């Protein structure tokens, strides 16, 4: 019985190597090994196509390589197979670092100064003070809260929005669709840290993004599918939004001719805001398999109904 790595489009070798270290002798295969399907007990994957899972009659658990597992929730996922996600204690911190870095690059005009440096130009611009730059974090799970907390000591007023009410010390919180317009109207920096669900797919569109204050900056570390990319582009091109930092995209990687690569107001990065270590991913997958074998509950299982 074995663990199969189907991590495409991520390379399988580092996951397989870490799993071999962690598995205590459980065989670990990749797609290239063409393993006998009946021997596969656990699959480690980032996304799944319909038609694959029914080929593995003895599958006990399906593990995501990432913190989100929505791309594994295919229609033919067997009812008895739990889907687990990675929970890495460093992830919130790393994502918060990314959001703070890209936000400060914008609020402190660092791109402008880099351009000036290239021209040997000594020119000072007024500082946009933190208290006049309100940060709004959409999604107040562990990651969203880590982001919100990171901005507080820097002097930025922070708001947060979530599906159901949450209390976060120091953060002005809003909940539900009724309070979304008020939240958006106070976000000079909008950060999307939402999970992808039926409710959040396409939630950031022309209608919602146009409720941000003029000149707002948008950071997406949630999921690309939450943003209607042509709407975002139109608001950037029209000068309503000042810029965006995008780490996630509807299609990953975006094709070479996609506008995000070359748009002057966009910082585009290849889904690197946080990367769980291969060792953590492997250890959590092996633990999930052991629990499945022993019939124990899965603390890292996603709620299929909610989608996260
Ligand atoms: C994710 C991850 O789920 O990178 O986005 O872990």
Short mmCIF file of N, CA and C in Angstrom, two decimals, residues 90-244:
data_model
loop_
_atom_site.label_atom_id
_atom_site.label_comp_id
_atom_site.label_asym_id
_atom_site.label_seq_id
_atom_site.Cartn_x
_atom_site.Cartn_y
_atom_site.Cartn_z
N UNK A 90 3.77 28.91 10.02
CA UNK A 90 4.50 30.07 9.46
C UNK A 90 3.73 30.73 8.31
N UNK A 91 2.71 30.04 7.83
CA UNK A 91 2.07 30.54 6.61
C UNK A 91 1.45 31.93 6.77
N UNK A 92 0.73 32.13 7.88
CA UNK A 92 0.11 33.43 8.11
C UNK A 92 1.17 34.53 8.16
N UNK A 93 2.27 34.22 8.84
CA UNK A 93 3.35 35.21 8.99
C UNK A 93 3.94 35.55 7.61
N UNK A 94 4.20 34.51 6.82
CA UNK A 94 4.82 34.77 5.51
C UNK A 94 3.88 35.56 4.60
N UNK A 95 2.61 35.21 4.63
CA UNK A 95 1.66 35.94 3.78
C UNK A 95 1.56 37.38 4.25
N UNK A 96 1.54 37.57 5.57
CA UNK A 96 1.49 38.95 6.09
C UNK A 96 2.72 39.73 5.63
N UNK A 97 3.88 39.08 5.62
CA UNK A 97 5.10 39.77 5.14
C UNK A 97 4.92 40.23 3.69
N UNK A 98 4.37 39.32 2.89
CA UNK A 98 4.17 39.65 1.46
C UNK A 98 3.22 40.84 1.31
N UNK A 99 2.12 40.80 2.07
CA UNK A 99 1.12 41.86 1.93
C UNK A 99 1.70 43.20 2.42
N UNK A 100 2.41 43.15 3.54
CA UNK A 100 3.01 44.39 4.05
C UNK A 100 4.04 44.91 3.04
N UNK A 101 4.86 44.01 2.50
CA UNK A 101 5.92 44.44 1.56
C UNK A 101 5.31 45.11 0.33
N UNK A 102 4.29 44.47 -0.27
CA UNK A 102 3.72 45.04 -1.50
C UNK A 102 2.94 46.32 -1.19
N UNK A 103 2.31 46.35 -0.02
CA UNK A 103 1.57 47.56 0.35
C UNK A 103 2.53 48.73 0.58
N UNK A 104 3.61 48.48 1.31
CA UNK A 104 4.55 49.57 1.58
C UNK A 104 5.24 50.03 0.29
N UNK A 105 5.47 49.10 -0.61
CA UNK A 105 6.06 49.50 -1.90
C UNK A 105 5.17 50.54 -2.57
N UNK A 106 3.84 50.33 -2.39
CA UNK A 106 2.89 51.28 -2.97
C UNK A 106 2.78 52.55 -2.12
N UNK A 107 2.49 52.38 -0.82
CA UNK A 107 2.20 53.58 -0.01
C UNK A 107 3.44 54.45 0.17
N UNK A 108 4.63 53.85 0.14
CA UNK A 108 5.86 54.63 0.34
C UNK A 108 6.55 54.95 -1.00
N UNK A 109 5.82 54.75 -2.11
CA UNK A 109 6.31 55.16 -3.44
C UNK A 109 7.66 54.54 -3.81
N UNK A 110 7.91 53.33 -3.39
CA UNK A 110 9.25 52.76 -3.62
C UNK A 110 9.52 52.50 -5.10
N UNK A 111 8.47 52.22 -5.86
CA UNK A 111 8.67 52.00 -7.31
C UNK A 111 9.07 53.31 -7.98
N UNK A 112 8.38 54.38 -7.56
CA UNK A 112 8.69 55.70 -8.10
C UNK A 112 10.15 56.08 -7.80
N UNK A 113 10.58 55.81 -6.56
CA UNK A 113 11.96 56.15 -6.20
C UNK A 113 12.97 55.27 -6.94
N UNK A 114 12.59 54.03 -7.23
CA UNK A 114 13.50 53.17 -8.00
C UNK A 114 13.66 53.74 -9.41
N UNK A 115 12.55 54.23 -9.96
CA UNK A 115 12.62 54.84 -11.31
C UNK A 115 13.49 56.10 -11.28
N UNK A 116 13.30 56.89 -10.22
CA UNK A 116 14.11 58.11 -10.10
C UNK A 116 15.59 57.77 -9.96
N UNK A 117 15.87 56.73 -9.19
CA UNK A 117 17.27 56.35 -9.00
C UNK A 117 17.91 56.03 -10.34
N UNK A 118 17.15 55.32 -11.20
CA UNK A 118 17.70 54.94 -12.50
C UNK A 118 18.07 56.19 -13.32
N UNK A 119 17.42 57.32 -13.01
CA UNK A 119 17.72 58.58 -13.73
C UNK A 119 18.63 59.48 -12.90
N UNK A 120 19.16 58.97 -11.79
CA UNK A 120 19.98 59.76 -10.85
C UNK A 120 19.24 61.04 -10.44
N UNK A 121 17.96 60.88 -10.17
CA UNK A 121 17.13 62.04 -9.87
C UNK A 121 16.84 62.12 -8.36
N UNK A 122 17.18 63.24 -7.74
CA UNK A 122 16.96 63.46 -6.30
C UNK A 122 15.72 64.30 -6.16
N UNK A 123 14.57 63.66 -5.89
CA UNK A 123 13.32 64.42 -5.78
C UNK A 123 12.47 63.78 -4.70
N UNK A 124 12.05 64.61 -3.73
CA UNK A 124 11.29 64.08 -2.60
C UNK A 124 9.80 64.34 -2.78
N UNK A 125 9.00 63.33 -2.46
CA UNK A 125 7.55 63.47 -2.56
C UNK A 125 6.96 63.39 -1.15
N UNK A 126 5.81 64.02 -0.93
CA UNK A 126 5.22 63.96 0.41
C UNK A 126 4.90 62.51 0.79
N UNK A 127 5.11 62.21 2.06
CA UNK A 127 4.81 60.85 2.54
C UNK A 127 3.31 60.72 2.77
N UNK A 128 2.76 59.63 2.29
CA UNK A 128 1.34 59.35 2.55
C UNK A 128 1.27 58.72 3.94
N UNK A 129 0.78 59.45 4.90
CA UNK A 129 0.89 58.95 6.28
C UNK A 129 -0.03 57.75 6.50
N UNK A 130 0.44 56.86 7.36
CA UNK A 130 -0.26 55.60 7.58
C UNK A 130 -1.69 55.83 8.08
N UNK A 131 -1.88 56.79 8.97
CA UNK A 131 -3.22 56.97 9.55
C UNK A 131 -4.26 57.34 8.50
N UNK A 132 -3.79 57.86 7.35
CA UNK A 132 -4.75 58.22 6.30
C UNK A 132 -4.88 57.11 5.25
N UNK A 133 -4.36 55.94 5.57
CA UNK A 133 -4.35 54.86 4.60
C UNK A 133 -4.96 53.62 5.27
N UNK A 134 -6.25 53.46 5.04
CA UNK A 134 -6.96 52.39 5.77
C UNK A 134 -6.83 51.06 5.04
N UNK A 135 -6.48 50.03 5.80
CA UNK A 135 -6.32 48.69 5.23
C UNK A 135 -7.60 47.91 5.51
N UNK A 136 -8.11 47.22 4.51
CA UNK A 136 -9.30 46.38 4.70
C UNK A 136 -8.98 44.95 4.30
N UNK A 137 -9.11 44.04 5.22
CA UNK A 137 -8.77 42.64 4.94
C UNK A 137 -10.06 41.84 4.78
N UNK A 138 -10.22 41.21 3.63
CA UNK A 138 -11.40 40.38 3.39
C UNK A 138 -11.06 38.94 3.74
N UNK A 139 -11.76 38.39 4.72
CA UNK A 139 -11.44 37.03 5.17
C UNK A 139 -10.68 37.15 6.48
N UNK A 140 -11.30 36.73 7.56
CA UNK A 140 -10.65 36.86 8.87
C UNK A 140 -10.38 35.50 9.50
N UNK A 141 -9.94 34.55 8.67
CA UNK A 141 -9.43 33.29 9.20
C UNK A 141 -8.02 33.53 9.72
N UNK A 142 -7.28 32.44 9.94
CA UNK A 142 -5.94 32.57 10.54
C UNK A 142 -5.05 33.49 9.69
N UNK A 143 -5.12 33.36 8.37
CA UNK A 143 -4.26 34.17 7.51
C UNK A 143 -4.70 35.63 7.52
N UNK A 144 -6.01 35.85 7.36
CA UNK A 144 -6.51 37.23 7.36
C UNK A 144 -6.18 37.94 8.67
N UNK A 145 -6.31 37.22 9.77
CA UNK A 145 -6.01 37.86 11.06
C UNK A 145 -4.52 38.17 11.19
N UNK A 146 -3.68 37.28 10.67
CA UNK A 146 -2.22 37.55 10.73
C UNK A 146 -1.90 38.81 9.92
N UNK A 147 -2.58 38.98 8.79
CA UNK A 147 -2.35 40.18 7.97
C UNK A 147 -2.80 41.42 8.74
N UNK A 148 -4.01 41.34 9.28
CA UNK A 148 -4.55 42.49 10.01
C UNK A 148 -3.61 42.88 11.15
N UNK A 149 -3.14 41.89 11.89
CA UNK A 149 -2.27 42.17 13.05
C UNK A 149 -0.94 42.79 12.62
N UNK A 150 -0.47 42.40 11.43
CA UNK A 150 0.84 42.92 10.99
C UNK A 150 0.78 44.42 10.71
N UNK A 151 -0.39 44.93 10.31
CA UNK A 151 -0.48 46.36 9.97
C UNK A 151 -0.66 47.26 11.19
N UNK A 152 -1.21 46.70 12.27
CA UNK A 152 -1.55 47.55 13.41
C UNK A 152 -0.35 48.31 13.98
N UNK A 153 0.79 47.61 14.27
CA UNK A 153 1.91 48.38 14.86
C UNK A 153 2.54 49.37 13.89
N UNK A 154 2.20 49.28 12.59
CA UNK A 154 2.76 50.23 11.62
C UNK A 154 1.92 51.50 11.54
N UNK A 155 0.83 51.52 12.29
CA UNK A 155 0.03 52.75 12.35
C UNK A 155 -1.11 52.81 11.35
N UNK A 156 -1.34 51.73 10.61
CA UNK A 156 -2.43 51.74 9.63
C UNK A 156 -3.75 51.37 10.32
N UNK A 157 -4.81 52.15 10.13
CA UNK A 157 -6.12 51.71 10.64
C UNK A 157 -6.54 50.46 9.86
N UNK A 158 -7.03 49.45 10.56
CA UNK A 158 -7.33 48.18 9.89
C UNK A 158 -8.80 47.81 10.08
N UNK A 159 -9.43 47.45 8.98
CA UNK A 159 -10.79 46.91 9.01
C UNK A 159 -10.75 45.48 8.51
N UNK A 160 -11.79 44.72 8.82
CA UNK A 160 -11.83 43.34 8.36
C UNK A 160 -13.25 42.96 8.02
N UNK A 161 -13.40 42.11 7.01
CA UNK A 161 -14.73 41.66 6.61
C UNK A 161 -14.74 40.13 6.56
N UNK A 162 -15.82 39.55 7.07
CA UNK A 162 -15.93 38.09 7.00
C UNK A 162 -17.40 37.72 6.77
N UNK A 163 -17.61 36.47 6.40
CA UNK A 163 -18.96 35.99 6.10
C UNK A 163 -19.84 36.09 7.34
N UNK A 164 -19.28 35.62 8.47
CA UNK A 164 -20.01 35.69 9.74
C UNK A 164 -19.21 36.57 10.70
N UNK A 165 -19.87 37.18 11.70
CA UNK A 165 -19.16 38.16 12.54
C UNK A 165 -17.96 37.56 13.27
N UNK A 166 -16.90 38.32 13.32
CA UNK A 166 -15.66 37.93 14.03
C UNK A 166 -15.17 39.12 14.83
N UNK A 167 -14.53 38.84 15.95
CA UNK A 167 -13.91 39.93 16.72
C UNK A 167 -12.41 39.78 16.63
N UNK A 168 -11.74 40.83 16.23
CA UNK A 168 -10.27 40.80 16.18
C UNK A 168 -9.81 42.08 16.90
N UNK A 169 -9.05 41.94 18.00
CA UNK A 169 -8.67 43.14 18.74
C UNK A 169 -7.97 44.17 17.85
N UNK A 170 -8.43 45.41 17.96
CA UNK A 170 -7.81 46.50 17.20
C UNK A 170 -8.33 46.65 15.78
N UNK A 171 -9.21 45.74 15.36
CA UNK A 171 -9.68 45.76 13.97
C UNK A 171 -11.18 46.08 13.95
N UNK A 172 -11.59 47.01 13.08
CA UNK A 172 -13.01 47.33 12.92
C UNK A 172 -13.62 46.26 12.01
N UNK A 173 -14.49 45.43 12.55
CA UNK A 173 -14.96 44.30 11.76
C UNK A 173 -16.36 44.51 11.18
N UNK A 174 -16.56 43.91 10.01
CA UNK A 174 -17.83 43.97 9.28
C UNK A 174 -18.15 42.54 8.87
N UNK A 175 -19.44 42.24 8.72
CA UNK A 175 -19.78 40.86 8.36
C UNK A 175 -20.96 40.82 7.40
N UNK A 176 -20.90 39.83 6.51
CA UNK A 176 -22.03 39.56 5.62
C UNK A 176 -22.14 40.55 4.48
N UNK A 177 -22.96 40.19 3.51
CA UNK A 177 -23.08 41.01 2.30
C UNK A 177 -23.66 42.39 2.61
N UNK A 178 -24.51 42.47 3.64
CA UNK A 178 -25.12 43.77 3.96
C UNK A 178 -24.06 44.81 4.34
N UNK A 179 -23.00 44.34 5.01
CA UNK A 179 -21.99 45.30 5.49
C UNK A 179 -20.80 45.42 4.55
N UNK A 180 -20.86 44.71 3.42
CA UNK A 180 -19.72 44.76 2.50
C UNK A 180 -19.50 46.16 1.90
N UNK A 181 -20.56 46.86 1.46
CA UNK A 181 -20.33 48.20 0.88
C UNK A 181 -19.64 49.15 1.86
N UNK A 182 -20.06 49.12 3.12
CA UNK A 182 -19.46 50.03 4.11
C UNK A 182 -17.98 49.67 4.31
N UNK A 183 -17.72 48.36 4.39
CA UNK A 183 -16.33 47.92 4.56
C UNK A 183 -15.48 48.39 3.37
N UNK A 184 -16.00 48.15 2.15
CA UNK A 184 -15.22 48.49 0.95
C UNK A 184 -14.97 50.00 0.87
N UNK A 185 -15.97 50.78 1.28
CA UNK A 185 -15.83 52.24 1.13
C UNK A 185 -14.73 52.80 2.04
N UNK A 186 -14.25 51.95 2.98
CA UNK A 186 -13.21 52.42 3.92
C UNK A 186 -11.88 51.72 3.70
N UNK A 187 -11.70 51.10 2.55
CA UNK A 187 -10.47 50.33 2.33
C UNK A 187 -9.61 51.00 1.26
N UNK A 188 -8.63 51.78 1.68
CA UNK A 188 -7.69 52.37 0.71
C UNK A 188 -6.75 51.29 0.19
N UNK A 189 -6.52 50.29 1.04
CA UNK A 189 -5.76 49.11 0.64
C UNK A 189 -6.69 47.93 0.86
N UNK A 190 -7.09 47.25 -0.19
CA UNK A 190 -7.97 46.09 -0.02
C UNK A 190 -7.13 44.82 -0.17
N UNK A 191 -7.23 43.95 0.84
CA UNK A 191 -6.47 42.70 0.79
C UNK A 191 -7.47 41.54 0.75
N UNK A 192 -7.37 40.71 -0.26
CA UNK A 192 -8.27 39.56 -0.33
C UNK A 192 -7.57 38.34 0.25
N UNK A 193 -8.11 37.81 1.36
CA UNK A 193 -7.57 36.60 1.99
C UNK A 193 -8.71 35.60 2.17
N UNK A 194 -9.61 35.59 1.20
CA UNK A 194 -10.80 34.73 1.31
C UNK A 194 -10.53 33.34 0.77
N UNK A 195 -11.23 32.34 1.30
CA UNK A 195 -11.18 31.03 0.65
C UNK A 195 -12.06 31.06 -0.60
N UNK A 196 -11.81 30.16 -1.54
CA UNK A 196 -12.65 30.12 -2.74
C UNK A 196 -13.87 29.24 -2.47
N UNK A 197 -15.04 29.85 -2.57
CA UNK A 197 -16.31 29.12 -2.40
C UNK A 197 -17.26 29.63 -3.47
N UNK A 198 -18.45 29.03 -3.53
CA UNK A 198 -19.43 29.52 -4.52
C UNK A 198 -19.75 30.99 -4.27
N UNK A 199 -19.73 31.39 -2.98
CA UNK A 199 -20.07 32.79 -2.65
C UNK A 199 -18.94 33.76 -3.01
N UNK A 200 -17.70 33.30 -2.93
CA UNK A 200 -16.60 34.26 -3.15
C UNK A 200 -16.10 34.26 -4.60
N UNK A 201 -16.50 33.27 -5.40
CA UNK A 201 -16.09 33.26 -6.81
C UNK A 201 -16.65 34.50 -7.51
N UNK A 202 -15.78 35.29 -8.09
CA UNK A 202 -16.23 36.48 -8.83
C UNK A 202 -16.72 37.61 -7.93
N UNK A 203 -16.49 37.51 -6.62
CA UNK A 203 -17.01 38.53 -5.70
C UNK A 203 -16.37 39.90 -5.94
N UNK A 204 -15.11 39.88 -6.40
CA UNK A 204 -14.44 41.17 -6.64
C UNK A 204 -14.56 41.49 -8.13
N UNK A 205 -15.58 42.26 -8.43
CA UNK A 205 -15.91 42.59 -9.82
C UNK A 205 -16.04 44.11 -9.93
N UNK A 206 -16.49 44.58 -11.07
CA UNK A 206 -16.56 46.03 -11.27
C UNK A 206 -17.42 46.69 -10.19
N UNK A 207 -18.55 46.03 -9.89
CA UNK A 207 -19.49 46.62 -8.93
C UNK A 207 -18.85 46.77 -7.55
N UNK A 208 -18.21 45.71 -7.07
CA UNK A 208 -17.65 45.77 -5.71
C UNK A 208 -16.36 46.60 -5.68
N UNK A 209 -15.48 46.41 -6.67
CA UNK A 209 -14.20 47.14 -6.63
C UNK A 209 -14.42 48.65 -6.78
N UNK A 210 -15.50 49.01 -7.47
CA UNK A 210 -15.78 50.44 -7.65
C UNK A 210 -16.34 51.07 -6.37
N UNK A 211 -16.58 50.25 -5.35
CA UNK A 211 -17.01 50.81 -4.05
C UNK A 211 -15.82 51.17 -3.17
N UNK A 212 -14.61 50.80 -3.63
CA UNK A 212 -13.41 51.22 -2.89
C UNK A 212 -13.22 52.72 -3.11
N UNK A 213 -12.51 53.37 -2.20
CA UNK A 213 -12.21 54.78 -2.46
C UNK A 213 -11.37 54.92 -3.74
N UNK A 214 -11.57 55.99 -4.49
CA UNK A 214 -10.74 56.24 -5.69
C UNK A 214 -9.26 56.23 -5.28
N UNK A 215 -8.44 55.61 -6.10
CA UNK A 215 -7.01 55.58 -5.80
C UNK A 215 -6.60 54.43 -4.90
N UNK A 216 -7.53 53.47 -4.67
CA UNK A 216 -7.21 52.35 -3.77
C UNK A 216 -6.22 51.40 -4.44
N UNK A 217 -5.58 50.60 -3.59
CA UNK A 217 -4.61 49.59 -4.02
C UNK A 217 -5.18 48.23 -3.61
N UNK A 218 -5.00 47.23 -4.46
CA UNK A 218 -5.60 45.92 -4.21
C UNK A 218 -4.51 44.85 -4.13
N UNK A 219 -4.58 44.02 -3.09
CA UNK A 219 -3.62 42.91 -2.96
C UNK A 219 -4.41 41.61 -2.92
N UNK A 220 -4.09 40.68 -3.80
CA UNK A 220 -4.79 39.39 -3.77
C UNK A 220 -3.85 38.25 -3.42
N UNK A 221 -4.08 37.66 -2.23
CA UNK A 221 -3.36 36.44 -1.85
C UNK A 221 -4.39 35.34 -1.60
N UNK A 222 -5.65 35.59 -2.03
CA UNK A 222 -6.71 34.59 -1.85
C UNK A 222 -6.68 33.60 -3.00
N UNK A 223 -7.59 33.81 -3.95
CA UNK A 223 -7.64 32.97 -5.14
C UNK A 223 -7.96 33.85 -6.34
N UNK A 224 -7.34 33.53 -7.48
CA UNK A 224 -7.57 34.32 -8.67
C UNK A 224 -9.03 34.34 -9.09
N UNK A 225 -9.72 33.22 -8.88
CA UNK A 225 -11.11 33.11 -9.33
C UNK A 225 -12.04 34.07 -8.59
N UNK A 226 -11.57 34.68 -7.52
CA UNK A 226 -12.43 35.63 -6.79
C UNK A 226 -12.50 36.98 -7.48
N UNK A 227 -11.59 37.20 -8.43
CA UNK A 227 -11.52 38.50 -9.09
C UNK A 227 -11.95 38.33 -10.55
N UNK A 228 -12.79 39.24 -11.01
CA UNK A 228 -13.10 39.27 -12.44
C UNK A 228 -11.99 40.10 -13.07
N UNK A 229 -11.00 39.42 -13.64
CA UNK A 229 -9.77 40.10 -14.04
C UNK A 229 -10.01 41.23 -15.06
N UNK A 230 -10.89 41.06 -16.06
CA UNK A 230 -11.12 42.19 -16.98
C UNK A 230 -11.69 43.42 -16.25
N UNK A 231 -12.49 43.20 -15.22
CA UNK A 231 -13.04 44.33 -14.46
C UNK A 231 -11.92 45.05 -13.71
N UNK A 232 -11.03 44.26 -13.12
CA UNK A 232 -9.90 44.87 -12.40
C UNK A 232 -9.06 45.68 -13.37
N UNK A 233 -8.80 45.10 -14.53
CA UNK A 233 -7.97 45.80 -15.51
C UNK A 233 -8.63 47.11 -15.93
N UNK A 234 -9.95 47.07 -16.17
CA UNK A 234 -10.64 48.29 -16.61
C UNK A 234 -10.53 49.38 -15.54
N UNK A 235 -10.63 49.00 -14.27
CA UNK A 235 -10.55 50.01 -13.20
C UNK A 235 -9.13 50.55 -13.04
N UNK A 236 -8.14 49.73 -13.34
CA UNK A 236 -6.74 50.21 -13.32
C UNK A 236 -6.50 51.13 -14.51
N UNK A 237 -6.91 50.66 -15.68
CA UNK A 237 -6.68 51.46 -16.90
C UNK A 237 -7.39 52.80 -16.83
N UNK A 238 -8.59 52.78 -16.24
CA UNK A 238 -9.37 54.03 -16.16
C UNK A 238 -8.89 54.94 -15.05
N UNK A 239 -7.91 54.50 -14.26
CA UNK A 239 -7.36 55.36 -13.22
C UNK A 239 -8.15 55.34 -11.93
N UNK A 240 -9.18 54.48 -11.85
CA UNK A 240 -9.95 54.47 -10.60
C UNK A 240 -9.14 53.79 -9.49
N UNK A 241 -8.51 52.66 -9.83
CA UNK A 241 -7.63 52.00 -8.86
C UNK A 241 -6.20 52.40 -9.19
N UNK A 242 -5.39 52.55 -8.13
CA UNK A 242 -4.01 53.02 -8.35
C UNK A 242 -3.06 51.87 -8.67
N UNK A 243 -3.37 50.67 -8.20
CA UNK A 243 -2.45 49.57 -8.47
C UNK A 243 -2.93 48.30 -7.83
N UNK A 244 -2.21 47.22 -8.12
CA UNK A 244 -2.57 45.92 -7.56
C UNK A 244 -1.33 45.06 -7.43
#
